[in-house]
Amino acid sequence: MGQDHQGRRRERRGLTARKLPLEGVKVLDISQVMAGPYACMLLADLGADVVKIEPPGSGDQTRGSMGFKMKGPDSMGFLNMNRNKRSVTLNLKSKAGKELLLRLAKDADILVENYRPGAMKRLGLGYEVLKEVNPRLVYTSISGFGQTGPWADRPGFDLMAQAMSGVMSVTGYPDSPPVKCGVPVADIGCALFAVYATLSAYIGAKNSGEGQYVDASLFDSALAFSVWDICDYWGTGKPPAPLGTSNKMTAPYQAMASSDGYFVMGANNQKLWTQLCTLMDRKELLEDPRFSTISLRLGNRHALEQELEKTFRQKPKDYWVETLLAAGIPAGPILTYPEAFEGEHGTARQMKMEIDHPIEGKVPNIGFAVKLSGTPQQVRRHPPLLGEHNAEVLAEIGVSASELAGLEAQGAFSA
């Protein structure tokens, strides 16, 4: 027992001694709300030094969002998208604030911003200016609809991106009012695509010494999720329509009603279909010409659902999930978020963690969505208080206490 414990301690020491993958990478996060802050948090979780540049006074809009209050001024949403960062307040409309940003950018590797297209350029802080200061800088702009195109100047949020990309057209049930995805797929999707492109550009800059401009948009990201739907349209010429929980590629693959509620299951190939009918003692369905192939089952989806639910409604959902899984047929319960996060699997996967915070105490945070064996992500810093690191970060670029006071008098840190 003692040897095992010592071995685990040695293993932990080895992991701790090994640098995080992005240690030494300097990131300027000039973004608010979700896509930009989330992307920068992912970089920070992997070791990047992320300095969050915020407007004085109010800071990131998300600090004051959500319909309930915490002990301090920051919302739970802000606390879940900004761990591992340092906060500096800069008035980028002031000459002094702009000059400080240029000094910070000189040694940065990555800058992420999500102002309206053209706003940073009008401030004199666009890519063309910053690449003169730092040729190897990767400058990532996140927007609703991209930097070019007829919709580029429109304000863009997740709801608009879902609606205008076609995502809402395939969400919900036929003949129902419009329904958006329950989670912000355009925002989070854009964050993920932005991270992939930004890190690719950063690796390229390390090799060539030349950075580049990354244009990421919620609209493009939402469109990129449309693989099955747009392929269906390109193959048939028919615009996809909402199908509820069903699938365009195979059937049965959806939620089914049992005697006490719904569960999900998928007999999505011929072998599993045969196993399902045998398990349910419904072998006559194997002989039914409406259901003999996947194509025919898709064409008769409603009739198929009715036939299967004749049997499924005879017993509770937990019975069917356990029975189907025992037979090798994919199935699962439909859980609430509390059930998913606090259940045995979410707990085992460490998808809920707590972060120490100077005002809130212990703050729940969503856990790391991917796990690295050699350099696991770490919580190194609490989500920052507004302007918490002004003096610390600026001292690192040579701003003395007396200069700091002078810059403050020039409006660098005031709204």
XYZ file of C-alpha atoms in Angstrom:
415
model
C 0.000 0.000 0.000
C 2.822 2.397 0.975
C 4.734 1.633 -2.215
C 1.647 2.262 -4.345
C 1.131 5.601 -2.607
C 4.771 6.598 -3.156
C 4.506 5.554 -6.807
C 1.457 7.764 -7.286
C 3.295 10.648 -5.638
C 6.270 10.163 -7.964
C 3.905 10.030 -10.936
C 2.221 13.261 -9.860
C 5.587 14.954 -9.393
C 6.564 13.861 -12.900
C 3.392 15.342 -14.375
C 3.841 18.551 -12.415
C 7.443 18.943 -13.562
C 6.449 18.540 -17.191
C 5.494 21.847 -18.791
C 1.964 22.400 -20.007
C 1.824 22.378 -23.836
C 1.237 26.134 -24.181
C 3.441 27.330 -21.347
C 5.280 30.451 -22.492
C 2.636 31.353 -25.103
C 1.369 34.896 -24.512
C -2.239 35.674 -25.456
C -4.111 38.978 -25.410
C -7.845 38.329 -24.960
C -9.738 41.421 -26.177
C -13.098 39.684 -26.320
C -16.349 39.542 -24.433
C -19.343 37.298 -23.773
C -18.767 33.736 -25.053
C -16.933 32.628 -28.207
C -13.768 34.694 -27.680
C -13.495 34.275 -23.893
C -14.197 30.539 -24.168
C -11.536 30.090 -26.855
C -8.994 31.981 -24.761
C -9.884 29.951 -21.657
C -9.109 26.762 -23.563
C -5.683 28.194 -24.419
C -5.193 29.218 -20.790
C -6.161 25.760 -19.505
C -3.317 24.352 -21.599
C -0.787 26.708 -20.059
C -0.931 29.927 -22.104
C -0.502 33.219 -20.251
C -3.797 34.890 -21.161
C -4.181 38.577 -20.346
C -7.797 39.657 -20.596
C -8.039 43.284 -21.756
C -11.328 44.751 -20.488
C -13.102 48.099 -20.698
C -12.666 50.069 -17.462
C -15.691 50.280 -15.191
C -17.917 47.564 -16.663
C -15.438 45.001 -17.962
C -16.607 42.024 -19.990
C -20.397 42.265 -20.471
C -20.742 38.746 -19.098
C -19.581 39.901 -15.660
C -23.034 41.419 -15.158
C -25.148 38.913 -17.090
C -27.577 36.168 -16.018
C -30.723 36.596 -13.951
C -29.316 35.913 -10.496
C -26.663 37.487 -8.312
C -23.554 36.025 -6.737
C -21.764 37.344 -3.649
C -19.615 39.591 -5.818
C -20.224 41.478 -9.068
C -19.303 38.644 -11.466
C -21.847 36.208 -12.897
C -21.549 32.434 -12.841
C -21.256 32.602 -16.625
C -18.191 34.840 -16.417
C -16.667 32.586 -13.753
C -17.044 29.579 -16.079
C -15.401 31.168 -19.128
C -12.466 33.062 -17.696
C -10.427 30.906 -15.347
C -6.635 30.893 -15.707
C -6.569 34.494 -16.993
C -5.240 37.811 -15.729
C -7.346 40.966 -16.092
C -6.088 44.374 -17.211
C -8.423 47.323 -17.770
C -7.549 49.568 -20.719
C -9.505 52.359 -22.342
C -8.689 51.585 -25.967
C -10.278 54.861 -27.063
C -7.590 56.801 -25.223
C -4.161 57.450 -26.708
C -2.472 56.100 -23.587
C -4.586 52.930 -23.605
C -3.797 52.263 -27.262
C -0.082 52.760 -26.691
C -0.139 50.288 -23.816
C -1.893 47.692 -25.969
C 0.774 48.112 -28.655
C 3.466 47.590 -26.028
C 1.702 44.452 -24.792
C 1.307 43.176 -28.364
C 5.032 43.553 -29.068
C 5.810 40.421 -27.032
C 2.508 38.572 -27.528
C 2.095 35.451 -29.642
C -1.680 35.607 -30.123
C -4.369 38.294 -29.988
C -8.058 37.389 -29.965
C -10.749 40.052 -30.410
C -14.470 40.012 -31.116
C -15.347 43.633 -31.753
C -17.651 44.408 -34.690
C -15.750 44.069 -37.989
C -13.652 47.176 -38.611
C -13.870 48.460 -35.022
C -10.285 47.574 -34.091
C -9.046 49.108 -37.324
C -10.920 52.329 -36.587
C -9.248 52.388 -33.167
C -5.876 52.163 -34.906
C -5.382 48.637 -33.547
C -6.152 46.495 -36.589
C -3.976 43.682 -37.879
C -2.084 45.843 -40.353
C -0.895 48.071 -37.513
C -0.096 45.316 -35.047
C 1.829 43.168 -37.495
C 4.235 46.100 -37.941
C 4.763 46.041 -34.179
C 5.048 42.235 -34.065
C 5.357 40.380 -37.407
C 4.928 36.954 -35.789
C 1.634 37.870 -34.087
C -1.385 35.648 -34.815
C -4.360 38.021 -34.842
C -7.716 36.238 -34.515
C -10.984 38.092 -35.091
C -14.246 36.447 -34.043
C -17.497 37.914 -35.337
C -21.064 36.979 -36.106
C -20.750 36.779 -39.891
C -17.052 37.180 -40.721
C -14.996 40.139 -41.854
C -16.265 40.101 -45.458
C -19.579 39.544 -47.220
C -22.886 41.449 -47.282
C -23.733 40.532 -43.655
C -20.314 41.369 -42.201
C -21.459 44.589 -40.499
C -24.445 42.996 -38.793
C -24.337 42.385 -35.051
C -24.109 38.639 -34.626
C -25.021 36.435 -31.705
C -25.604 32.714 -31.403
C -29.361 33.013 -32.039
C -28.871 34.929 -35.285
C -26.167 32.522 -36.442
C -28.394 29.509 -35.748
C -31.292 31.116 -37.613
C -29.366 32.391 -40.616
C -27.110 29.342 -41.082
C -30.023 26.906 -41.445
C -29.512 25.239 -38.062
C -32.925 26.344 -36.792
C -34.590 25.065 -39.957
C -33.747 21.488 -38.954
C -34.281 21.854 -35.190
C -37.518 20.839 -33.490
C -40.429 18.902 -34.963
C -42.272 19.228 -38.287
C -44.903 21.996 -38.280
C -43.715 23.347 -34.919
C -42.686 26.984 -34.273
C -38.962 27.726 -34.754
C -36.727 26.112 -32.158
C -33.076 26.882 -31.455
C -30.599 24.323 -30.179
C -30.689 24.188 -26.408
C -26.963 24.937 -26.210
C -25.084 27.756 -28.039
C -23.680 25.625 -30.851
C -22.565 28.601 -32.967
C -20.729 30.276 -30.093
C -18.994 27.186 -28.766
C -18.397 25.813 -32.267
C -16.770 29.085 -33.304
C -14.570 29.015 -30.198
C -13.356 25.520 -31.078
C -12.723 26.343 -34.736
C -10.943 29.537 -33.693
C -8.645 27.615 -31.339
C -7.784 25.059 -34.042
C -6.977 27.787 -36.583
C -5.150 30.009 -34.111
C -2.884 27.233 -32.860
C -2.195 26.131 -36.433
C -1.199 29.694 -37.334
C 0.917 29.932 -34.168
C 2.824 26.755 -35.091
C 3.341 28.165 -38.574
C 4.630 31.439 -37.138
C 7.137 29.592 -34.968
C 8.503 27.940 -38.099
C 8.415 30.941 -40.432
C 8.533 33.932 -38.114
C 5.424 35.291 -39.814
C 2.038 35.487 -38.128
C -1.253 35.847 -39.924
C -4.849 37.007 -39.637
C -7.537 34.498 -38.618
C -11.151 35.309 -39.543
C -13.592 33.152 -37.508
C -17.359 33.600 -37.528
C -20.357 32.123 -35.761
C -22.185 31.847 -39.100
C -19.442 29.816 -40.796
C -19.029 27.616 -37.722
C -22.741 26.829 -37.534
C -22.749 26.003 -41.267
C -19.810 23.659 -40.735
C -21.995 21.508 -38.450
C -24.491 20.858 -41.252
C -22.679 17.837 -42.734
C -25.562 15.329 -42.804
C -28.239 17.904 -43.575
C -26.510 19.666 -46.445
C -25.353 16.351 -47.936
C -28.977 15.230 -47.843
C -29.945 18.369 -49.755
C -27.072 18.123 -52.253
C -27.941 14.480 -52.890
C -31.727 14.821 -53.211
C -32.377 18.453 -54.039
C -34.863 18.664 -51.141
C -34.183 21.143 -48.306
C -33.850 19.293 -44.997
C -36.698 19.620 -42.498
C -36.817 19.132 -38.710
C -37.137 15.549 -37.525
C -37.322 15.886 -33.751
C -34.961 13.310 -32.275
C -34.805 11.195 -35.432
C -31.867 10.886 -37.815
C -31.583 11.453 -41.562
C -29.251 8.530 -42.141
C -30.834 5.588 -40.379
C -33.850 4.329 -38.429
C -34.792 3.533 -35.758
C -32.457 6.048 -34.110
C -34.418 8.376 -31.824
C -36.308 8.866 -28.573
C -38.998 6.280 -27.870
C -41.918 6.344 -25.431
C -42.027 3.747 -22.658
C -44.611 3.177 -19.912
C -43.065 5.942 -17.742
C -41.375 8.353 -20.130
C -38.871 8.560 -22.959
C -35.451 7.041 -23.592
C -33.192 6.985 -26.635
C -32.111 4.003 -28.694
C -30.524 3.206 -32.019
C -30.729 0.066 -34.103
C -28.852 1.813 -36.865
C -27.742 -1.094 -39.027
C -29.321 -4.277 -40.314
C -27.688 -6.499 -37.692
C -28.948 -4.369 -34.803
C -32.404 -4.132 -36.399
C -32.631 -7.908 -36.489
C -31.440 -8.134 -32.872
C -34.012 -5.542 -31.789
C -36.950 -7.310 -33.393
C -35.841 -10.634 -31.928
C -35.343 -9.141 -28.458
C -38.803 -7.545 -28.528
C -40.369 -10.775 -29.829
C -41.557 -8.808 -32.853
C -40.153 -10.989 -35.624
C -43.096 -10.070 -37.826
C -41.464 -6.659 -38.244
C -38.547 -8.371 -40.000
C -40.985 -9.613 -42.606
C -42.845 -6.315 -42.965
C -41.964 -4.910 -46.430
C -42.117 -1.353 -45.052
C -39.122 -2.017 -42.800
C -36.913 -4.482 -44.649
C -34.076 -2.004 -45.386
C -32.742 1.161 -43.813
C -34.019 3.179 -46.763
C -37.517 1.784 -46.364
C -37.472 2.303 -42.606
C -36.509 5.940 -43.169
C -39.349 6.333 -45.634
C -41.807 4.831 -43.157
C -40.333 6.379 -40.011
C -43.651 7.345 -38.397
C -45.184 3.905 -38.911
C -41.982 2.313 -37.578
C -42.105 4.456 -34.435
C -45.740 3.509 -33.814
C -45.020 -0.205 -34.177
C -42.003 -0.155 -31.863
C -43.768 1.922 -29.219
C -46.552 -0.676 -29.029
C -43.954 -2.821 -27.302
C -41.842 -0.130 -25.617
C -44.911 1.321 -23.854
C -45.465 -1.974 -22.038
C -42.475 -1.506 -19.704
C -40.548 1.364 -18.054
C -37.661 3.194 -19.665
C -35.017 1.877 -17.254
C -35.968 -1.676 -18.173
C -35.554 -0.968 -21.867
C -32.237 0.833 -21.479
C -30.772 -2.026 -19.425
C -32.246 -4.726 -21.687
C -31.107 -3.111 -24.926
C -27.615 -2.439 -23.609
C -27.328 -6.042 -22.396
C -28.107 -7.140 -25.963
C -25.496 -4.781 -27.438
C -28.047 -2.302 -28.812
C -27.178 1.360 -28.090
C -29.615 2.998 -25.662
C -29.607 5.566 -22.887
C -31.734 7.619 -20.498
C -32.582 11.263 -21.162
C -30.919 13.088 -18.283
C -31.174 16.601 -16.923
C -27.961 18.602 -16.542
C -27.829 17.982 -12.773
C -28.229 14.249 -13.401
C -25.514 14.277 -16.054
C -22.978 16.357 -14.117
C -23.603 14.739 -10.730
C -24.232 11.175 -11.894
C -21.697 8.407 -11.610
C -20.237 8.850 -15.093
C -20.041 12.664 -15.033
C -18.398 12.385 -11.626
C -15.931 9.761 -12.840
C -15.053 11.968 -15.806
C -14.540 14.946 -13.450
C -16.885 17.162 -15.427
C -17.673 19.314 -12.415
C -14.871 20.901 -10.426
C -14.576 23.697 -7.881
C -12.264 26.697 -8.068
C -11.191 28.833 -5.112
C -12.260 32.446 -5.585
C -11.350 35.443 -3.372
C -14.978 36.653 -3.146
C -17.176 33.661 -3.947
C -15.254 30.999 -2.047
C -15.700 27.700 -3.897
C -17.017 28.256 -7.429
C -18.369 25.359 -9.549
C -16.762 25.120 -12.985
C -17.312 22.820 -15.936
C -14.469 20.306 -16.065
C -11.971 19.818 -18.864
C -13.713 18.283 -21.880
C -10.622 16.409 -23.067
C -8.005 14.708 -20.961
C -4.245 14.792 -21.612
C -2.247 11.966 -20.068
C 1.161 13.618 -19.792
C 0.272 17.283 -19.313
C -3.266 17.443 -17.944
C -4.902 20.854 -17.932
C -4.649 22.736 -14.650
C -6.512 25.449 -12.810
C -3.699 27.873 -12.050
C -5.698 31.056 -11.517
C -9.198 31.952 -10.374
C -11.383 33.900 -12.829
C -9.898 37.391 -12.430
C -11.452 40.345 -10.710
C -11.810 43.349 -12.985
C -8.412 44.990 -13.406
C -6.889 42.719 -10.786
C -3.562 42.438 -12.608
C -3.047 45.948 -13.997
C 0.135 46.689 -12.066
C 1.501 43.133 -12.343
C 1.086 42.759 -16.106
C 2.227 46.263 -16.979
C 5.304 45.933 -14.765
C 6.286 42.955 -16.949
C 6.553 45.267 -19.975
C 8.574 47.836 -18.051
C 5.866 50.188 -16.741
C 7.128 51.642 -13.459
C 4.904 52.760 -10.594
C 5.466 56.418 -11.494
C 4.703 55.788 -15.177
C 1.597 53.856 -14.171
C 0.346 56.882 -12.250
C 1.013 59.094 -15.262
C -0.845 56.749 -17.597
C -3.754 56.689 -15.210
C -3.872 60.486 -15.302
C -3.942 60.297 -19.108
C -7.093 58.145 -18.993
C -5.556 54.779 -19.859
C -7.538 52.983 -17.165
C -10.707 55.074 -16.846
C -14.001 54.739 -18.656
